[in-house]
Amino acid sequence: TLVALGAEVRWSSCNIFSTQDQAAASIAAAGIPVFAWKGETEQEYEWCLEQTILKDGAPWDANMILDDGGDLTELLHKKYPQVSEVDPICAMQACMDGFELVSPFIDGINNGTEASVDKALLGKIDLIVTTTGNVNVCDANMLKALKKRAVVCNIGHFDNEIDTAFMRKNWAWEEVKPQVHK
C-alpha cells in the first residue's frame, strides 16, 4: 500500500527471530530492498539495520520510520544525530548533549533575506518544530525553501513563531481540526 501511494520503502526485521524468509522474498520480489533473513546473527542483524539506513553508502533521506522493536530508531539517534537550532543558547546546550547542530541559515545568521537561508539543508527537511516562544522563528524565507510535504509545527500557546500568514497566502490551507491544518 505504501509503495502504491508513491512511497520509497526499505525493509529490515525488528529482531533476529521474527523474519520469515517467504515474506521477505515476497517483499523483495515487489522491488523493495530487503535486509533480513531467518536465523540472522546479532552481527548480521546490526548490518541489516545499517543497510536500511544507508542507500548508496549515505544515509537515506527517509521521512518516516516504522520500527516495531526500536532498534532501528535507537541506531538512528545514536549514529546519525542531527539537530537544528536557531537560538544560540539552546544550540550550545544541544551541542553539549552530544548532538550535531545545523542551522537553517548560512553561517547561522538570519539577515531577513532569502539569501541567508540554507536552501540545500531546508530542501531536505521533513519536520520543523518551533518551541522558542519568539516571533517569526520560522519565517517566509525558510518556508519557501522547504521541500514539498514538509511538516511545520509549533509547541506552545501561539502560532506566531511560524509565518502562518505566508502559509495561508501561498500554500493550500485546509483545516483538519481546530489548530491543525494541511
Coordinates of N, CA and C in Angstrom, one line a residue:
T1 N 0.8 -1.2 0.0 CA 0.0 0.0 0.0 C 0.9 1.3 0.0
L2 N 1.9 1.3 0.8 CA 2.8 2.5 0.8 C 3.4 2.7 -0.5
V3 N 3.9 1.7 -1.2 CA 4.5 1.8 -2.5 C 3.5 2.3 -3.5
A4 N 2.3 1.7 -3.4 CA 1.2 2.1 -4.4 C 0.9 3.6 -4.2
L5 N 1.1 4.2 -3.0 CA 0.8 5.6 -2.8 C 2.0 6.5 -3.1
G6 N 3.1 5.8 -3.6 CA 4.3 6.6 -4.0 C 5.5 6.6 -3.1
A7 N 5.4 5.8 -2.0 CA 6.5 5.8 -1.0 C 7.6 5.0 -1.5
E8 N 8.8 5.4 -1.2 CA 10.0 4.6 -1.4 C 10.2 3.8 0.0
V9 N 10.3 2.5 -0.1 CA 10.3 1.7 1.1 C 11.6 0.9 1.2
R10 N 12.2 0.7 2.4 CA 13.3 -0.2 2.6 C 12.9 -1.0 3.9
W11 N 13.3 -2.3 3.9 CA 12.7 -3.2 4.9 C 13.8 -4.0 5.6
S12 N 13.7 -4.1 6.9 CA 14.5 -5.0 7.7 C 13.7 -5.5 8.8
S13 N 14.2 -6.6 9.5 CA 13.4 -7.2 10.6 C 13.6 -6.3 11.9
C14 N 12.8 -6.6 12.8 CA 12.8 -5.9 14.1 C 13.6 -6.7 15.2
N15 N 14.0 -7.9 14.9 CA 14.8 -8.7 15.8 C 15.4 -9.9 15.0
I16 N 16.3 -10.7 15.6 CA 16.9 -11.8 14.9 C 16.0 -13.0 14.7
F17 N 14.9 -13.0 15.4 CA 14.0 -14.2 15.4 C 12.8 -14.1 14.5
S18 N 12.3 -12.9 14.1 CA 11.0 -12.7 13.5 C 10.9 -12.9 12.0
T19 N 11.9 -12.8 11.3 CA 11.8 -12.8 9.8 C 11.4 -14.1 9.3
Q20 N 10.4 -14.1 8.4 CA 10.0 -15.3 7.7 C 10.5 -15.1 6.3
D21 N 11.4 -16.1 5.8 CA 12.0 -15.9 4.5 C 11.0 -15.8 3.4
Q22 N 9.9 -16.5 3.4 CA 8.9 -16.3 2.3 C 8.3 -14.9 2.3
A23 N 8.1 -14.3 3.4 CA 7.6 -12.9 3.5 C 8.6 -12.0 2.9
A24 N 9.9 -12.2 3.4 CA 11.0 -11.3 2.9 C 11.1 -11.4 1.4
A25 N 11.0 -12.7 0.9 CA 11.2 -12.9 -0.6 C 10.0 -12.2 -1.3
S26 N 8.9 -12.3 -0.8 CA 7.7 -11.7 -1.5 C 7.9 -10.2 -1.5
I27 N 8.3 -9.6 -0.5 CA 8.6 -8.1 -0.4 C 9.7 -7.8 -1.4
A28 N 10.8 -8.5 -1.4 CA 11.9 -8.3 -2.4 C 11.4 -8.4 -3.8
A29 N 10.5 -9.4 -4.1 CA 10.0 -9.6 -5.4 C 9.2 -8.4 -5.9
A30 N 8.7 -7.6 -5.0 CA 8.0 -6.4 -5.4 C 8.9 -5.2 -5.7
G31 N 10.2 -5.5 -5.6 CA 11.2 -4.5 -5.9 C 11.6 -3.6 -4.7
I32 N 11.2 -4.1 -3.5 CA 11.6 -3.3 -2.3 C 12.9 -3.9 -1.7
P33 N 13.9 -3.0 -1.4 CA 15.1 -3.5 -0.8 C 14.8 -4.2 0.6
V34 N 15.3 -5.4 0.7 CA 15.0 -6.2 2.0 C 16.4 -6.5 2.6
F35 N 16.5 -6.3 3.9 CA 17.7 -6.6 4.6 C 17.3 -7.4 5.8
A36 N 17.0 -8.7 5.6 CA 16.6 -9.6 6.7 C 16.5 -11.0 6.1
W37 N 16.7 -11.9 7.0 CA 16.5 -13.4 6.7 C 16.4 -14.1 8.0
K38 N 15.8 -15.3 7.9 CA 15.6 -16.1 9.1 C 17.0 -16.6 9.6
G39 N 17.2 -16.5 10.9 CA 18.4 -17.0 11.5 C 19.6 -16.1 11.5
E40 N 19.3 -14.8 11.4 CA 20.4 -13.8 11.5 C 21.1 -13.9 12.8
T41 N 22.4 -13.7 12.7 CA 23.2 -13.5 14.0 C 23.0 -12.0 14.4
E42 N 23.4 -11.7 15.7 CA 23.3 -10.3 16.1 C 24.1 -9.4 15.2
Q43 N 25.3 -9.9 14.8 CA 26.2 -9.0 13.9 C 25.5 -8.8 12.6
E44 N 24.9 -9.9 12.0 CA 24.2 -9.7 10.8 C 22.9 -8.8 10.9
Y45 N 22.2 -8.9 12.0 CA 21.1 -8.1 12.3 C 21.5 -6.6 12.3
E46 N 22.6 -6.3 13.0 CA 23.1 -4.9 13.1 C 23.5 -4.4 11.7
W47 N 24.1 -5.3 10.9 CA 24.4 -5.0 9.5 C 23.1 -4.6 8.7
C48 N 22.1 -5.5 8.9 CA 20.8 -5.2 8.2 C 20.2 -3.9 8.6
L49 N 20.2 -3.6 9.8 CA 19.7 -2.3 10.3 C 20.5 -1.1 9.6
E50 N 21.8 -1.2 9.6 CA 22.6 -0.2 8.9 C 22.3 -0.1 7.5
Q51 N 22.1 -1.2 6.8 CA 21.7 -1.1 5.4 C 20.4 -0.5 5.1
T52 N 19.5 -0.6 6.1 CA 18.2 0.0 6.0 C 18.3 1.5 6.0
I53 N 19.3 2.0 6.7 CA 19.6 3.5 6.8 C 20.3 4.0 5.6
L54 N 21.3 3.2 5.1 CA 22.2 3.6 4.1 C 21.6 3.3 2.7
K55 N 21.8 4.2 1.8 CA 21.4 4.0 0.4 C 22.6 4.5 -0.4
D56 N 23.2 3.7 -1.2 CA 24.4 4.1 -2.0 C 25.5 4.6 -1.0
G57 N 25.6 4.0 0.2 CA 26.6 4.4 1.1 C 26.4 5.6 2.0
A58 N 25.3 6.3 1.8 CA 25.0 7.5 2.5 C 23.6 7.3 3.2
P59 N 23.4 8.1 4.3 CA 22.1 7.9 5.0 C 20.9 8.3 4.0
W60 N 20.0 7.4 4.0 CA 18.8 7.5 3.1 C 17.9 8.7 3.6
D61 N 17.4 9.5 2.7 CA 16.6 10.6 3.1 C 15.1 10.2 3.3
A62 N 14.9 9.4 4.4 CA 13.6 8.9 4.7 C 12.8 10.0 5.4
N63 N 11.5 10.0 5.3 CA 10.7 10.9 6.0 C 9.8 10.2 7.1
M64 N 9.9 8.9 7.1 CA 9.1 8.2 8.1 C 9.9 6.9 8.5
I65 N 9.9 6.5 9.7 CA 10.5 5.3 10.2 C 9.4 4.5 10.9
L66 N 9.1 3.3 10.4 CA 8.2 2.4 11.1 C 9.1 1.3 11.7
D67 N 9.1 1.3 13.0 CA 10.1 0.5 13.7 C 9.4 -0.2 14.9
D68 N 9.2 -1.5 14.7 CA 8.5 -2.3 15.7 C 9.3 -2.5 17.0
G69 N 10.6 -2.8 16.9 CA 11.3 -3.1 18.1 C 12.1 -2.0 18.7
G70 N 12.3 -0.9 18.0 CA 13.0 0.3 18.5 C 14.5 0.3 18.2
D71 N 15.1 -0.8 17.7 CA 16.5 -0.9 17.4 C 16.9 0.0 16.3
L72 N 16.1 0.1 15.3 CA 16.5 1.0 14.1 C 16.4 2.5 14.6
T73 N 15.4 2.8 15.3 CA 15.3 4.2 15.9 C 16.5 4.5 16.8
E74 N 16.8 3.6 17.6 CA 18.0 3.8 18.5 C 19.3 4.0 17.7
L75 N 19.5 3.2 16.7 CA 20.7 3.3 15.9 C 20.7 4.7 15.2
L76 N 19.6 5.1 14.7 CA 19.5 6.4 14.0 C 19.8 7.5 15.0
H77 N 19.3 7.5 16.2 CA 19.6 8.5 17.2 C 21.0 8.5 17.6
K78 N 21.6 7.4 17.8 CA 23.0 7.3 18.3 C 24.0 7.6 17.2
K79 N 23.8 7.0 16.0 CA 24.8 7.1 15.0 C 24.6 8.3 14.0
Y80 N 23.4 8.8 13.9 CA 23.1 9.9 12.9 C 22.3 11.0 13.6
P81 N 22.8 11.5 14.7 CA 22.0 12.6 15.4 C 22.3 13.9 14.7
Q82 N 21.3 14.5 14.3 CA 21.4 15.9 13.7 C 20.2 16.7 14.3
V83 N 20.6 17.9 14.9 CA 19.6 18.8 15.4 C 19.9 20.1 14.9
S84 N 18.8 20.8 14.5 CA 19.0 22.2 14.0 C 18.4 23.1 15.1
E85 N 19.3 24.1 15.5 CA 18.9 25.1 16.5 C 19.0 26.5 15.9
V86 N 18.1 27.4 16.2 CA 18.2 28.8 15.8 C 18.7 29.6 17.0
D87 N 18.3 29.3 18.2 CA 18.7 30.0 19.4 C 20.1 29.6 19.8
P88 N 21.0 30.5 19.9 CA 22.4 30.1 20.2 C 22.6 29.4 21.6
I89 N 21.8 29.8 22.6 CA 22.0 29.2 23.9 C 21.4 27.8 23.8
C90 N 20.3 27.6 23.2 CA 19.8 26.2 23.0 C 20.7 25.4 22.2
A91 N 21.3 26.0 21.2 CA 22.2 25.3 20.3 C 23.4 24.8 21.1
M92 N 23.9 25.6 22.0 CA 25.1 25.3 22.8 C 24.7 24.1 23.7
Q93 N 23.5 24.2 24.3 CA 23.1 23.1 25.2 C 22.9 21.8 24.4
A94 N 22.3 21.8 23.2 CA 22.2 20.6 22.4 C 23.6 20.1 22.0
C95 N 24.5 20.9 21.7 CA 25.9 20.5 21.4 C 26.5 19.9 22.6
M96 N 26.3 20.4 23.8 CA 26.9 19.8 25.0 C 26.2 18.5 25.3
D97 N 25.0 18.3 24.8 CA 24.3 17.0 25.0 C 24.8 16.0 23.9
G98 N 25.7 16.4 23.0 CA 26.3 15.5 22.1 C 25.6 15.4 20.7
F99 N 24.7 16.4 20.4 CA 24.1 16.4 19.1 C 24.9 17.2 18.1
E100 N 24.9 16.8 16.8 CA 25.4 17.6 15.8 C 24.4 18.7 15.4
L101 N 24.9 19.9 15.3 CA 24.0 21.0 15.1 C 24.1 21.5 13.6
V102 N 23.0 21.9 13.1 CA 23.0 22.5 11.8 C 22.1 23.7 11.9
S103 N 22.3 24.8 11.1 CA 21.5 26.0 11.2 C 20.7 26.1 9.9
P104 N 19.5 26.6 9.9 CA 18.7 26.8 8.7 C 19.3 28.0 7.9
F105 N 20.2 28.7 8.5 CA 20.8 29.9 7.9 C 22.3 29.8 7.6
I106 N 22.7 30.3 6.5 CA 24.1 30.3 6.1 C 24.9 31.0 7.2
D107 N 25.9 30.4 7.6 CA 26.8 30.9 8.7 C 26.0 31.2 10.0
G108 N 24.8 30.6 10.1 CA 24.0 30.8 11.3 C 23.4 32.1 11.5
I109 N 23.4 33.0 10.4 CA 22.9 34.3 10.6 C 21.7 34.5 9.7
N110 N 20.6 35.0 10.3 CA 19.4 35.3 9.6 C 19.3 36.9 9.4
N111 N 19.6 37.3 8.2 CA 19.5 38.8 7.9 C 18.2 39.2 7.3
G112 N 17.2 38.2 7.3 CA 15.9 38.5 6.8 C 15.7 38.4 5.4
T113 N 16.7 37.9 4.7 CA 16.6 37.8 3.2 C 16.6 36.3 2.8
E114 N 16.1 36.0 1.6 CA 16.2 34.7 1.1 C 17.6 34.2 1.0
A115 N 18.5 35.1 0.7 CA 19.9 34.7 0.5 C 20.6 34.1 1.8
S116 N 20.0 34.5 2.9 CA 20.6 34.0 4.2 C 20.1 32.6 4.5
V117 N 19.2 32.0 3.8 CA 18.6 30.7 4.1 C 19.4 29.6 3.4
D118 N 19.7 28.6 4.2 CA 20.4 27.4 3.6 C 19.4 26.5 2.9
K119 N 19.2 26.8 1.6 CA 18.2 26.1 0.8 C 18.5 24.7 0.6
A120 N 19.8 24.3 0.5 CA 20.2 22.9 0.4 C 19.7 22.1 1.6
L121 N 19.9 22.7 2.8 CA 19.5 22.0 4.0 C 18.0 21.9 4.1
L122 N 17.4 23.1 4.0 CA 15.9 23.1 4.2 C 15.2 22.3 3.1
G123 N 15.8 22.2 2.0 CA 15.2 21.4 0.9 C 15.1 19.9 1.2
K124 N 15.8 19.5 2.3 CA 15.8 18.0 2.7 C 15.1 17.8 4.0
I125 N 14.6 18.9 4.6 CA 14.0 18.8 6.0 C 12.6 18.2 5.8
D126 N 12.3 17.3 6.7 CA 11.0 16.7 6.8 C 10.1 17.3 7.9
L127 N 10.7 17.8 8.9 CA 10.0 18.2 10.1 C 10.6 19.4 10.7
I128 N 9.9 20.5 11.0 CA 10.3 21.6 11.7 C 9.4 21.8 12.9
V129 N 9.9 21.8 14.1 CA 9.2 22.1 15.3 C 9.7 23.3 16.0
T130 N 8.9 24.3 16.2 CA 9.4 25.5 16.9 C 8.9 25.5 18.3
T131 N 9.8 25.9 19.2 CA 9.5 25.8 20.7 C 10.1 26.9 21.4
T132 N 10.3 28.0 20.7 CA 11.1 29.1 21.4 C 10.3 30.2 22.1
G133 N 9.0 30.4 21.7 CA 8.2 31.5 22.2 C 8.5 32.8 21.6
N134 N 9.4 32.8 20.6 CA 9.8 34.0 19.9 C 8.9 34.2 18.6
V135 N 8.8 35.4 18.1 CA 8.1 35.7 16.9 C 8.9 35.4 15.6
N136 N 8.3 34.8 14.6 CA 8.9 34.6 13.3 C 10.2 33.8 13.3
V137 N 10.2 32.8 14.1 CA 11.4 31.9 14.2 C 11.5 31.2 12.8
C138 N 10.3 30.8 12.3 CA 10.3 30.1 11.0 C 9.6 31.1 10.1
D139 N 10.4 31.9 9.4 CA 9.8 33.0 8.6 C 9.5 32.6 7.1
A140 N 9.0 33.5 6.4 CA 8.6 33.2 5.0 C 9.8 32.7 4.2
N141 N 11.0 33.2 4.4 CA 12.1 32.7 3.6 C 12.5 31.3 3.9
M142 N 12.3 30.9 5.2 CA 12.6 29.5 5.5 C 11.5 28.6 4.9
L143 N 10.2 29.0 5.0 CA 9.1 28.3 4.5 C 9.2 28.1 3.0
K144 N 9.7 29.1 2.2 CA 9.8 29.0 0.8 C 10.8 27.9 0.4
A145 N 11.8 27.7 1.3 CA 12.9 26.8 1.0 C 12.6 25.3 1.3
L146 N 11.5 25.1 2.1 CA 11.2 23.7 2.5 C 10.7 22.9 1.3
K147 N 11.0 21.6 1.4 CA 10.6 20.6 0.4 C 9.0 20.4 0.5
K148 N 8.4 20.0 -0.6 CA 7.0 19.8 -0.6 C 6.7 18.7 0.5
R149 N 5.6 18.9 1.2 CA 5.1 18.0 2.2 C 5.9 18.0 3.5
A150 N 6.8 18.9 3.7 CA 7.4 19.0 5.0 C 6.4 19.4 6.0
V151 N 6.6 18.9 7.3 CA 5.7 19.2 8.3 C 6.2 20.3 9.2
V152 N 5.4 21.4 9.4 CA 5.8 22.5 10.2 C 4.9 22.6 11.4
C153 N 5.4 22.6 12.6 CA 4.5 22.7 13.7 C 5.2 23.5 14.9
N154 N 4.3 23.9 15.8 CA 4.8 24.7 17.0 C 4.3 24.0 18.3
I155 N 5.1 24.0 19.3 CA 4.7 23.6 20.6 C 4.6 24.8 21.5
G156 N 3.5 25.1 22.0 CA 3.3 26.3 22.8 C 1.9 26.8 22.6
H157 N 1.7 28.0 23.1 CA 0.3 28.6 23.1 C 0.0 29.3 21.8
F158 N 1.0 29.9 21.1 CA 0.7 30.8 20.0 C 1.4 30.3 18.8
D159 N 0.8 30.6 17.6 CA 1.5 30.1 16.3 C 2.3 31.3 15.7
N160 N 2.6 32.3 16.5 CA 3.4 33.4 15.8 C 4.8 33.1 15.6
E161 N 5.3 32.0 16.0 CA 6.7 31.6 15.7 C 6.8 31.2 14.3
I162 N 5.7 30.8 13.6 CA 5.7 30.4 12.2 C 4.9 31.5 11.5
D163 N 5.4 31.8 10.3 CA 4.8 32.8 9.5 C 3.5 32.2 8.8
T164 N 2.5 32.1 9.6 CA 1.3 31.4 9.1 C 0.6 32.3 8.0
A165 N 0.8 33.6 8.1 CA 0.2 34.5 7.0 C 0.8 34.1 5.7
F166 N 2.1 33.9 5.6 CA 2.7 33.4 4.4 C 2.1 32.1 3.9
M167 N 2.0 31.2 4.9 CA 1.4 29.8 4.5 C 0.0 29.9 4.0
R168 N -0.8 30.7 4.6 CA -2.2 30.9 4.2 C -2.3 31.5 2.8
K169 N -1.4 32.4 2.5 CA -1.4 33.2 1.2 C -0.8 32.3 0.1
N170 N 0.2 31.5 0.4 CA 0.9 30.8 -0.7 C 0.7 29.3 -0.8
W171 N 0.2 28.7 0.2 CA 0.0 27.3 0.3 C -1.5 26.9 0.3
A172 N -1.8 25.7 -0.1 CA -3.1 25.2 0.1 C -3.3 25.1 1.6
W173 N -4.5 25.5 2.1 CA -4.7 25.6 3.5 C -6.0 24.9 3.8
E174 N -6.0 23.8 4.5 CA -7.2 23.1 4.8 C -7.2 22.8 6.3
E175 N -8.2 23.2 7.0 CA -8.3 22.9 8.4 C -8.8 21.4 8.6
V176 N -7.9 20.6 9.2 CA -8.2 19.2 9.5 C -9.1 19.1 10.8
K177 N -8.7 19.9 11.8 CA -9.4 20.1 13.0 C -8.9 21.4 13.6
P178 N -9.6 21.9 14.7 CA -9.1 23.2 15.2 C -7.6 23.2 15.5
Q179 N -6.9 24.2 15.0 CA -5.4 24.4 15.1 C -4.6 23.3 14.4
V180 N -5.2 22.5 13.5 CA -4.4 21.5 12.7 C -4.8 21.8 11.3
H181 N -3.8 22.1 10.5 CA -4.0 22.4 9.1 C -3.1 21.6 8.2
K182 N -3.6 21.4 6.9 CA -2.7 20.8 5.9 C -2.8 21.5 4.6

